[in-house]
mmCIF file of C-alpha atoms in Angstrom:
data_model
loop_
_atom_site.group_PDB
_atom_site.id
_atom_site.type_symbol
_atom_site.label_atom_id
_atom_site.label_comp_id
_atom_site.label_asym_id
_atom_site.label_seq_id
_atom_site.Cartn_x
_atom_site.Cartn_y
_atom_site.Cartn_z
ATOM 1 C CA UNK A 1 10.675 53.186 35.690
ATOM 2 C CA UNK A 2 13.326 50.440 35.133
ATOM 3 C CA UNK A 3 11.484 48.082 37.165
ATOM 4 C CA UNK A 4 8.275 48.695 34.610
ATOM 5 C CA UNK A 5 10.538 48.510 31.757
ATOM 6 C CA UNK A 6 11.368 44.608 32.988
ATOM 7 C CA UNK A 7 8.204 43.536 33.838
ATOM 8 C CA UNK A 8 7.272 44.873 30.048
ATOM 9 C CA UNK A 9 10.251 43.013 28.357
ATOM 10 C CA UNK A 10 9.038 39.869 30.526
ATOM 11 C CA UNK A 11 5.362 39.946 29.513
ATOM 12 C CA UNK A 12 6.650 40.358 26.171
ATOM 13 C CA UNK A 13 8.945 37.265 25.835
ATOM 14 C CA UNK A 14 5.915 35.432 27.757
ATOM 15 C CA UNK A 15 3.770 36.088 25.489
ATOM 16 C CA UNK A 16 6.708 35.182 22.682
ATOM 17 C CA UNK A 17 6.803 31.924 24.002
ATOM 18 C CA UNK A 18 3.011 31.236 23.907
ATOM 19 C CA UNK A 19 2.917 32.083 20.560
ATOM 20 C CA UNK A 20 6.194 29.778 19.409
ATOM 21 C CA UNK A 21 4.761 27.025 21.376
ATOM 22 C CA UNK A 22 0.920 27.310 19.842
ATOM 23 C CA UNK A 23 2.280 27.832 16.388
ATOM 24 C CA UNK A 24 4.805 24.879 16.849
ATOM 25 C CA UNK A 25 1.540 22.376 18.138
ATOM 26 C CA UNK A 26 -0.334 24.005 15.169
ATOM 27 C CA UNK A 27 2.495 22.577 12.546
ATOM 28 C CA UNK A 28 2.417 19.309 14.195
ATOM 29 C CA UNK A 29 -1.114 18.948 13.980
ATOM 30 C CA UNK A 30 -1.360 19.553 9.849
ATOM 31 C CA UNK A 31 2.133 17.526 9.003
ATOM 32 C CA UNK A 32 1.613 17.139 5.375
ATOM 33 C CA UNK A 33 0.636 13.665 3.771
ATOM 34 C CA UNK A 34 2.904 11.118 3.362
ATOM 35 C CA UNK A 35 3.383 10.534 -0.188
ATOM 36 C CA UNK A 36 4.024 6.522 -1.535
ATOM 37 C CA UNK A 37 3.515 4.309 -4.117
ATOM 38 C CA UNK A 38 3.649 0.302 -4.921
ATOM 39 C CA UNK A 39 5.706 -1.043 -7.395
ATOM 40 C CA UNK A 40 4.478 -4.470 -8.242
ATOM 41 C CA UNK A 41 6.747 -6.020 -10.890
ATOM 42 C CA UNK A 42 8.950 -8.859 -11.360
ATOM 43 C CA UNK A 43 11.628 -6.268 -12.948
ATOM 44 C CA UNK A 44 12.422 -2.742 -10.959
ATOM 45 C CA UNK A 45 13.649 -0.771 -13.379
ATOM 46 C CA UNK A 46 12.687 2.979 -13.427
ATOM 47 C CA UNK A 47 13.003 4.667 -16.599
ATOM 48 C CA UNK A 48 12.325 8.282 -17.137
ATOM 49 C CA UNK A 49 8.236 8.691 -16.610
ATOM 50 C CA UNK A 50 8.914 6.716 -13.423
ATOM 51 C CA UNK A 51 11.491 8.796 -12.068
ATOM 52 C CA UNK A 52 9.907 12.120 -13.099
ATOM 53 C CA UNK A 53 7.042 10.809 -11.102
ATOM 54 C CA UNK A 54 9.152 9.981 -8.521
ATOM 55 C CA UNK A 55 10.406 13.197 -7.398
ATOM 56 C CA UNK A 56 7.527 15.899 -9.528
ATOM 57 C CA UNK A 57 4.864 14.077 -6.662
ATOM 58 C CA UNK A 58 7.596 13.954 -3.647
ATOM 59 C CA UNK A 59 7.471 10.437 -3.050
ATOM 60 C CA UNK A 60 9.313 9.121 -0.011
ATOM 61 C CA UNK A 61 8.410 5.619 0.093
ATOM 62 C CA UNK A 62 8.216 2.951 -2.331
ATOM 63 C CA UNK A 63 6.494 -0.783 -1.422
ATOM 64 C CA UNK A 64 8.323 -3.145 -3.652
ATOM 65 C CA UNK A 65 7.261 -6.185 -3.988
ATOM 66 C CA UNK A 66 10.599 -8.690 -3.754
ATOM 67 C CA UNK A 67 8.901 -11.834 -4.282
ATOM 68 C CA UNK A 68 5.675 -14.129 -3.758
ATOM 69 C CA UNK A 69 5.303 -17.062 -1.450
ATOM 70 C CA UNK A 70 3.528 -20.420 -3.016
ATOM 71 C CA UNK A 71 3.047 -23.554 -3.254
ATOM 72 C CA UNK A 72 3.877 -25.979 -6.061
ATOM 73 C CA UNK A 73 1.860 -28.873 -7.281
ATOM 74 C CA UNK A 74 3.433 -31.185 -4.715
ATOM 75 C CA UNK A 75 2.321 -29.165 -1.384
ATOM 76 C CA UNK A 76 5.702 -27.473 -1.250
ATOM 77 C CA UNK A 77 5.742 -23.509 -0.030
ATOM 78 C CA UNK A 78 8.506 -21.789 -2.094
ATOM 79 C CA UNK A 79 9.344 -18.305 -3.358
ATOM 80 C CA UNK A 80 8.173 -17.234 -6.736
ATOM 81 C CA UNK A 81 8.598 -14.378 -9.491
ATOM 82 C CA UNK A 82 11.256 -12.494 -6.979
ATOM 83 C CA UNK A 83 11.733 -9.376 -8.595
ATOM 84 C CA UNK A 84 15.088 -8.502 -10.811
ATOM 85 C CA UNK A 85 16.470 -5.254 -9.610
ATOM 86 C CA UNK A 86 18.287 -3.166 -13.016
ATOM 87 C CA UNK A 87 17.651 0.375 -11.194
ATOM 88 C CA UNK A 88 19.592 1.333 -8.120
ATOM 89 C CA UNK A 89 17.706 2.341 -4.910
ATOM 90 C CA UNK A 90 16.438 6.341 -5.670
ATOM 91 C CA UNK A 91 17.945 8.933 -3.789
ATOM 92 C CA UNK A 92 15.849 10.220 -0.911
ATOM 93 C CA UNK A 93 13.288 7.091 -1.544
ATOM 94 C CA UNK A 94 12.826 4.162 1.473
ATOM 95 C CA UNK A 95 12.457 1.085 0.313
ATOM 96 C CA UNK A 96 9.963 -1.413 1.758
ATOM 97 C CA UNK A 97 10.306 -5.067 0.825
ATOM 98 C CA UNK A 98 6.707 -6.556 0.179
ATOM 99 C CA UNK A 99 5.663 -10.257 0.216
ATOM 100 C CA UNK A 100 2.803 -11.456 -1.492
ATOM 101 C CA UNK A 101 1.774 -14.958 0.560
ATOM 102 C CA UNK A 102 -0.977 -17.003 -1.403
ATOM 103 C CA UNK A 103 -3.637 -17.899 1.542
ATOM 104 C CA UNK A 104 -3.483 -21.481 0.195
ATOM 105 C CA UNK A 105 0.453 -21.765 1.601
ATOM 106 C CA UNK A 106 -0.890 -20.546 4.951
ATOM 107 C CA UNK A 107 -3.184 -23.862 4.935
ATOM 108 C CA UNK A 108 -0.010 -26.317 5.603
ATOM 109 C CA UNK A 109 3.292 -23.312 6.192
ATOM 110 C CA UNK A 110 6.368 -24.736 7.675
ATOM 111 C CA UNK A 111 7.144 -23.705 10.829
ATOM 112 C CA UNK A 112 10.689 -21.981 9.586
ATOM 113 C CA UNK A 113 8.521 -19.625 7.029
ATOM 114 C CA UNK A 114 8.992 -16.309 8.832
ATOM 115 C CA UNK A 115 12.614 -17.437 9.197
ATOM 116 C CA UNK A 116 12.932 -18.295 5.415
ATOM 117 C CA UNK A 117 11.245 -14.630 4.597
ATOM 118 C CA UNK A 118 13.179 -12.547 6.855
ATOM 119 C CA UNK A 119 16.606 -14.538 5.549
ATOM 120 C CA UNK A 120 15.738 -13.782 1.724
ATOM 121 C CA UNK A 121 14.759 -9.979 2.264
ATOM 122 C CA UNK A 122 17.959 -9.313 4.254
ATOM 123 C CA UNK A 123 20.093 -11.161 1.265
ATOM 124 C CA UNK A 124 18.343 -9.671 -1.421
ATOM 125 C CA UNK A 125 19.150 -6.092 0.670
ATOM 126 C CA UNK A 126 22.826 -7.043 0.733
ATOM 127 C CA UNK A 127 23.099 -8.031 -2.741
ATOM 128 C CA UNK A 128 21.368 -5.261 -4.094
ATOM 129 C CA UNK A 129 22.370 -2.497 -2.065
ATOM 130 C CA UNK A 130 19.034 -1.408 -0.526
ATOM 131 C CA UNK A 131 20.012 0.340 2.421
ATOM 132 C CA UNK A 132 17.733 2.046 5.692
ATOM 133 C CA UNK A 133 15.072 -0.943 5.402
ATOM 134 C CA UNK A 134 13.283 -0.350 9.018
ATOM 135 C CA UNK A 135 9.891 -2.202 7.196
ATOM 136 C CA UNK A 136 8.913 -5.181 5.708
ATOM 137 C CA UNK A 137 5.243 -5.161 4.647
ATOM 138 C CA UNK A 138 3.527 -8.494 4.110
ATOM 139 C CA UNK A 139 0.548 -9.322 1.885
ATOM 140 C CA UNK A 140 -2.004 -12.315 2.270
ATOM 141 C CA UNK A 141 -5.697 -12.588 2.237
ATOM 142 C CA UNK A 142 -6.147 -14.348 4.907
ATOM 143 C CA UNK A 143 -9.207 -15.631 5.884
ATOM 144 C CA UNK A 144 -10.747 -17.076 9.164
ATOM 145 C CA UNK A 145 -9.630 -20.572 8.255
ATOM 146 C CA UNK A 146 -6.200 -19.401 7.621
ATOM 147 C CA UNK A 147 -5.987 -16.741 10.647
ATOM 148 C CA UNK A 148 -4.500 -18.706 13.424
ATOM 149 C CA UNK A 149 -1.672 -19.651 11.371
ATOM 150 C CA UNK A 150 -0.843 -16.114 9.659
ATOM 151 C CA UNK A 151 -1.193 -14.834 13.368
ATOM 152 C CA UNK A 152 1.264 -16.741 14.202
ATOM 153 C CA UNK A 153 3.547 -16.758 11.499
ATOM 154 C CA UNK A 154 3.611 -12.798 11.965
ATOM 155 C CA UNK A 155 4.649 -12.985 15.173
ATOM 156 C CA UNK A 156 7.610 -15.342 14.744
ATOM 157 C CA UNK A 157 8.555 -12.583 12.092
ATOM 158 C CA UNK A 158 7.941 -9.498 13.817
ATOM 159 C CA UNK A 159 9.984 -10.937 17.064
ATOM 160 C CA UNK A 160 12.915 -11.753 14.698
ATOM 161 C CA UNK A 161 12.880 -8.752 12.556
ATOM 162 C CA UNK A 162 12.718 -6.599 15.851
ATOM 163 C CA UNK A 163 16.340 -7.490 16.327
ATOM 164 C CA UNK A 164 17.114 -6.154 12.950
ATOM 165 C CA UNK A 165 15.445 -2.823 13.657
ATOM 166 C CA UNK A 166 12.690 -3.708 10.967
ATOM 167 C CA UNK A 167 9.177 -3.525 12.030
ATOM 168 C CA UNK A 168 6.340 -5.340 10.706
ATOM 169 C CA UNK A 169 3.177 -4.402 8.568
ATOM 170 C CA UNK A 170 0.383 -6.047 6.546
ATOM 171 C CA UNK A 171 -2.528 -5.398 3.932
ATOM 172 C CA UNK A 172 -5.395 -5.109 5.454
ATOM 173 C CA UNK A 173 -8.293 -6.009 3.187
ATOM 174 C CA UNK A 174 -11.889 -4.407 3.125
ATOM 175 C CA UNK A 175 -13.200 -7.729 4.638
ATOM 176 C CA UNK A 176 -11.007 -8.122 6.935
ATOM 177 C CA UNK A 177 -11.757 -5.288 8.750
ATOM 178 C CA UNK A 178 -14.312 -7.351 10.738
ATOM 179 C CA UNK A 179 -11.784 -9.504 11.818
ATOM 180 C CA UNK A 180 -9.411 -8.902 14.793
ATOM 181 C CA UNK A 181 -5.944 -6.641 13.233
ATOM 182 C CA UNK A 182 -3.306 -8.703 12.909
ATOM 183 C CA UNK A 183 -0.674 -8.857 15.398
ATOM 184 C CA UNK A 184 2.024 -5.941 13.880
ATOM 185 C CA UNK A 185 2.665 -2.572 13.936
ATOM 186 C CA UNK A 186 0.626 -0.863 11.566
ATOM 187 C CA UNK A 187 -1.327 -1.907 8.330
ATOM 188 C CA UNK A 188 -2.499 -0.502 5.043
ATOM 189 C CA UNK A 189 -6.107 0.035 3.578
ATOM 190 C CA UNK A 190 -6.400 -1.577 0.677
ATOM 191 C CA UNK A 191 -9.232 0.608 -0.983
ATOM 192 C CA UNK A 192 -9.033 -1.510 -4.271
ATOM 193 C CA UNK A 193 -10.442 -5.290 -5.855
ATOM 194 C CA UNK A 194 -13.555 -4.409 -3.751
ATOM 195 C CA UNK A 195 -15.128 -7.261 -6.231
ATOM 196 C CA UNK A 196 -14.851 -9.988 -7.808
ATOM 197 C CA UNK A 197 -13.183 -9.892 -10.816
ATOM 198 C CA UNK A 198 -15.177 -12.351 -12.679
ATOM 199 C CA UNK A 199 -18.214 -10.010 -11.980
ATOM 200 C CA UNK A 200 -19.333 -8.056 -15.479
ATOM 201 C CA UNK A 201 -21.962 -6.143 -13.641
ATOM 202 C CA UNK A 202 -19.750 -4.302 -11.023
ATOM 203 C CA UNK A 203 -16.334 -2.170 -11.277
ATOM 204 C CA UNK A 204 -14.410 -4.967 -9.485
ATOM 205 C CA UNK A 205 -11.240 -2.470 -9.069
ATOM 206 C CA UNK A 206 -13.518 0.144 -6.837
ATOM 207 C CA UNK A 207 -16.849 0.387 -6.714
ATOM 208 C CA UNK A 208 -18.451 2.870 -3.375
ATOM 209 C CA UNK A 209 -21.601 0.336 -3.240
ATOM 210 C CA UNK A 210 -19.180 -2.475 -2.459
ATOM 211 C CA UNK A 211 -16.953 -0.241 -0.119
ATOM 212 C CA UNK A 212 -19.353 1.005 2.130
ATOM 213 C CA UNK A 213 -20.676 -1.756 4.052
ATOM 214 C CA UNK A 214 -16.994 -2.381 5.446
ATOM 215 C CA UNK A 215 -16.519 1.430 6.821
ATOM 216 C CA UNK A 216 -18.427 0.663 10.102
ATOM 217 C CA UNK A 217 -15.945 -1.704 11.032
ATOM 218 C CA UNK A 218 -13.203 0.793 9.820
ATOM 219 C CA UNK A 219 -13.801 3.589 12.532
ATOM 220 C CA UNK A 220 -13.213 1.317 15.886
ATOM 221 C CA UNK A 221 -10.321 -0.475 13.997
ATOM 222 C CA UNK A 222 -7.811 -0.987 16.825
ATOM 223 C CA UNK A 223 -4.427 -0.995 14.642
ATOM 224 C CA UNK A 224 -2.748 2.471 13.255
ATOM 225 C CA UNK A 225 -2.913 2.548 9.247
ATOM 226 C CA UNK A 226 -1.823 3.674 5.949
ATOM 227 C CA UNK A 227 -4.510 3.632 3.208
ATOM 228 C CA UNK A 228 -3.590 2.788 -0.526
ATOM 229 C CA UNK A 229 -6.282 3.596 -3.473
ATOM 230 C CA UNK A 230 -6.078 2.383 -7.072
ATOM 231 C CA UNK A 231 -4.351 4.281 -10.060
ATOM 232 C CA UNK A 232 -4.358 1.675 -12.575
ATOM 233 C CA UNK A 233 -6.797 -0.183 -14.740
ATOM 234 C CA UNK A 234 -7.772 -3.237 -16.509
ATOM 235 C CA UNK A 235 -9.093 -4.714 -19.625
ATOM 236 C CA UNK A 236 -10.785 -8.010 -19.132
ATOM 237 C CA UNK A 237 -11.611 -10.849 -21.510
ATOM 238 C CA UNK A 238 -14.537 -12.642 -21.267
ATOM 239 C CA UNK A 239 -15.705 -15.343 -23.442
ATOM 240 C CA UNK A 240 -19.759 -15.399 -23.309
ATOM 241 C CA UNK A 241 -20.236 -15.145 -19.302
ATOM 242 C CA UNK A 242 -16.668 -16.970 -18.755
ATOM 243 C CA UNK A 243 -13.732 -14.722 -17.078
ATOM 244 C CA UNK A 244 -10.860 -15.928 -19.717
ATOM 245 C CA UNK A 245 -7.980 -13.086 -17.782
ATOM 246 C CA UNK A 246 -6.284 -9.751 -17.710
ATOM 247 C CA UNK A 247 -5.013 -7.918 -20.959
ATOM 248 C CA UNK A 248 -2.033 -6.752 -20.315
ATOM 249 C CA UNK A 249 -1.017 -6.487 -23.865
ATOM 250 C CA UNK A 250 -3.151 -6.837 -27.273
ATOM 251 C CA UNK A 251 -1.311 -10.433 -27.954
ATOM 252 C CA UNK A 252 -1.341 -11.811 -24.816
ATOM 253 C CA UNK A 253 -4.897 -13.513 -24.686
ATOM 254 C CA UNK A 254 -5.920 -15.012 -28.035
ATOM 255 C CA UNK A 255 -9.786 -12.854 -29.150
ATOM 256 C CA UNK A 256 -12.289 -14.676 -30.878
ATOM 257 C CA UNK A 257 -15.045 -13.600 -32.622
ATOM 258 C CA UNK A 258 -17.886 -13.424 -30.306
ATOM 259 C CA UNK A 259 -15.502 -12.233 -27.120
ATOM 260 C CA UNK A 260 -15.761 -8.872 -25.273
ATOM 261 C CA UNK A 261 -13.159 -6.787 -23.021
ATOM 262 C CA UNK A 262 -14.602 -4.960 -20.499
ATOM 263 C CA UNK A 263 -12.361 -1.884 -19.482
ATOM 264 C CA UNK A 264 -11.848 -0.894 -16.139
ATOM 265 C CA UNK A 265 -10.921 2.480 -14.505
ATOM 266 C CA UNK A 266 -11.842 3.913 -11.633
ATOM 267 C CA UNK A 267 -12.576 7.653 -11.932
ATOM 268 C CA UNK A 268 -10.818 10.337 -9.916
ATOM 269 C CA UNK A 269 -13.815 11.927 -8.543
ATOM 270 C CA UNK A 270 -14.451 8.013 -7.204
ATOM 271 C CA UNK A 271 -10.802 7.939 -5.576
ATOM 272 C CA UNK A 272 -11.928 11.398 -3.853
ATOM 273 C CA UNK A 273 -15.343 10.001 -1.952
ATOM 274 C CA UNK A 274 -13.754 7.183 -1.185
ATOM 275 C CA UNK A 275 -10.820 8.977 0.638
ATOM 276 C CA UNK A 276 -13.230 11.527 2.140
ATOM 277 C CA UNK A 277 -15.044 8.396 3.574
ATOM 278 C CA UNK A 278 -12.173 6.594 4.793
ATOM 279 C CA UNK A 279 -11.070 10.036 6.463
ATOM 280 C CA UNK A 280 -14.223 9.938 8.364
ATOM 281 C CA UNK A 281 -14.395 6.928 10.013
ATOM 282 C CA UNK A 282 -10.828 6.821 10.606
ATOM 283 C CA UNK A 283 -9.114 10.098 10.955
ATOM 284 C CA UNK A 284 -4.947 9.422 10.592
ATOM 285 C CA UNK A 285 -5.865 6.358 7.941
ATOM 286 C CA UNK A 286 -4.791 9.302 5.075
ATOM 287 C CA UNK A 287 -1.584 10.353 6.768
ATOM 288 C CA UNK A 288 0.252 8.366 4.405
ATOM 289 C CA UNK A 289 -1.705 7.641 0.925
ATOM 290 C CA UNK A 290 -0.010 4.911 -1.440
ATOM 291 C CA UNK A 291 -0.905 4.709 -4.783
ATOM 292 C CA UNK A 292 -1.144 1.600 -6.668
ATOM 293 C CA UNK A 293 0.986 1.152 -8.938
ATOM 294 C CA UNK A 294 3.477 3.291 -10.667
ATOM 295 C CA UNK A 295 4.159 1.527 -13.953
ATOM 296 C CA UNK A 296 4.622 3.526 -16.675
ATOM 297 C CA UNK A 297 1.845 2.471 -17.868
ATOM 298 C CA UNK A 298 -0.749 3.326 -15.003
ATOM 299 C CA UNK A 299 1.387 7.063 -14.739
ATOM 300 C CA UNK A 300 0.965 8.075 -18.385
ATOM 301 C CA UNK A 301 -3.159 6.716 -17.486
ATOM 302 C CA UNK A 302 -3.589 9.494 -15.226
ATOM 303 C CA UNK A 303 -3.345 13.539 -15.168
ATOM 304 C CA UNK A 304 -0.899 14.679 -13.003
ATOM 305 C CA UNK A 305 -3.311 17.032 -11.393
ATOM 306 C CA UNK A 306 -5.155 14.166 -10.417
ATOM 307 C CA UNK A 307 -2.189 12.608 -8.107
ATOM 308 C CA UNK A 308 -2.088 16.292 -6.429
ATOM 309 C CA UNK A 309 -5.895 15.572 -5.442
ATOM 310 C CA UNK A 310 -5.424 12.050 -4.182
ATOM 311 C CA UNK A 311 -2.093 13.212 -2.094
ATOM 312 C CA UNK A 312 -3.595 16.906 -0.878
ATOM 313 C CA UNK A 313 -5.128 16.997 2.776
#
């Protein structure tokens, strides 16, 4: 009878064990989306919308852009518009410093430019007291003419920020998904300026007809990736068929009689089909969704309820 009795309590903590182990593989197969968001401003200062935003959508990584690499009107590559820091690093928040590199710079770079990047991000870290950096992201439309050299210039930096503990990642571009990934660790889907902006007859911000030619390439894409969509919008000037700029306040572009401006938003239901697509062709691409950009101004465009949709699996 005792003998029964232990085979019973054995089955029994078998069949325990089964079920621990199936529900444990079942959590790590729906681990929730990774919640992010750009800030892309010369000043990072957070006020109260910001912050709210911050921790109401459970954000866990911000992409800050630190500064832009250029070149001046004698040839020269230098940095340009590095951000101001007035808010302290959030609580709870990773920070990833994000370089904007102008594909013109990567016509003539020096040699020393993943040197010069790495040294600024690591001062700018010090100085400002952003702590647990393990990325740097960089940003650059390359383009076949420019490849070799952006190739190589990521490798020089991913080599040296690999003794820092930092890895590597890049933008990745709808049309440069035809193009062999660059050499780093991950990238991220830009799902955004699918078009020109100069274009009056197309939503240049998003537009599906523009997207979907690119997703064929997007579901053999051999590098692991983050996707970002578009939260903000724009008002454009134009001046007959001329592109004059970007409103981004009433008195910033002189209007004269005969101009138009063109707004620009890209719907939420939009956002959704283009997700769902992305999801398709490449499964894990919505594991972590970033959001571009939380200025106040883009947050108090949007309903919160439409964030929860974007970020939701």
């Amino acid at each position: 009878m005792r003998m029964k009795r232990n085979r019973q309590i054995l089955l029994l903590g078998w069949l325990m064990a089964i079920l621990l182990l199936t529900a444990g593989c079942g959590d790590r197969g729906e681990k929730p989306t990774i919640r992010s968001a750009y800030f892309w401003s010369t000043t990072f200062e957070l006020d109260s919308t910001q912050m709210d935003f911050i921790r109401s959508n459970d954000i866990h990584k911000i992409y800050l852009r630190y500064f832009d690499v250029v070149t001046n009107n004698q040839g020269e590559v230098l940095p340009n518009a590095t951000v101001q820091f007035v808010t302290p690093q959030p609580d709870s928040v990773e920070i990833i410093p994000t370089v904007f590199i102008t594909n013109e710079c990567m016509t003539h770079a020096p040699d020393d430019l993943a040197d010069k990047i790495l040294n600024r991000i690591l001062q700018m870290n010090e100085t400002r007291d952003i702590f647990g950096v393990r990325e740097i992201q960089i940003d650059c439309d390359w383009s076949g003419r420019t490849r070799e050299a952006y190739f190589a210039m990521l490798k020089q930096l991913t080599t040296k920020a690999k003794a820092k503990d930092i890895e590597i990642s890049t933008t990745i571009r709808l049309h440069q998904l035809s193009q062999t990934p660059p050499p780093v660790s991950r990238g991220v889907l830009m799902m955004y300026n699918t078009s020109d902006i100069k274009d009056k007859e197309h939503n240049p911000i998003l537009d599906i007809k523009d997207a979907e030619p690119y997703m064929k390439y997007l579901k053999g894409y051999q590098l692991p990736l983050s996707t970002a969509y578009p939260m903000f919008y724009w008002d454009l000037l134009f001046r007959g068929d001329h592109f004059v700029g970007i409103m981004h306040s009433d008195d910033e572009l002189p209007v004269i009689t005969g101009d138009t401006i063109i707004h620009r938003d890209v719907p939420i239901d939009m956002v959704l089909k283009v997700k769902e697509m992305v999801g398709k062709q490449h499964p894990h691409a919505n594991d972590e969704i970033i959001l571009f950009d939380i200025s106040k101004q883009n947050i108090n465009n949007n309903k919160n309820q439409h964030y929860e949709k974007i970020f939701s699996n």
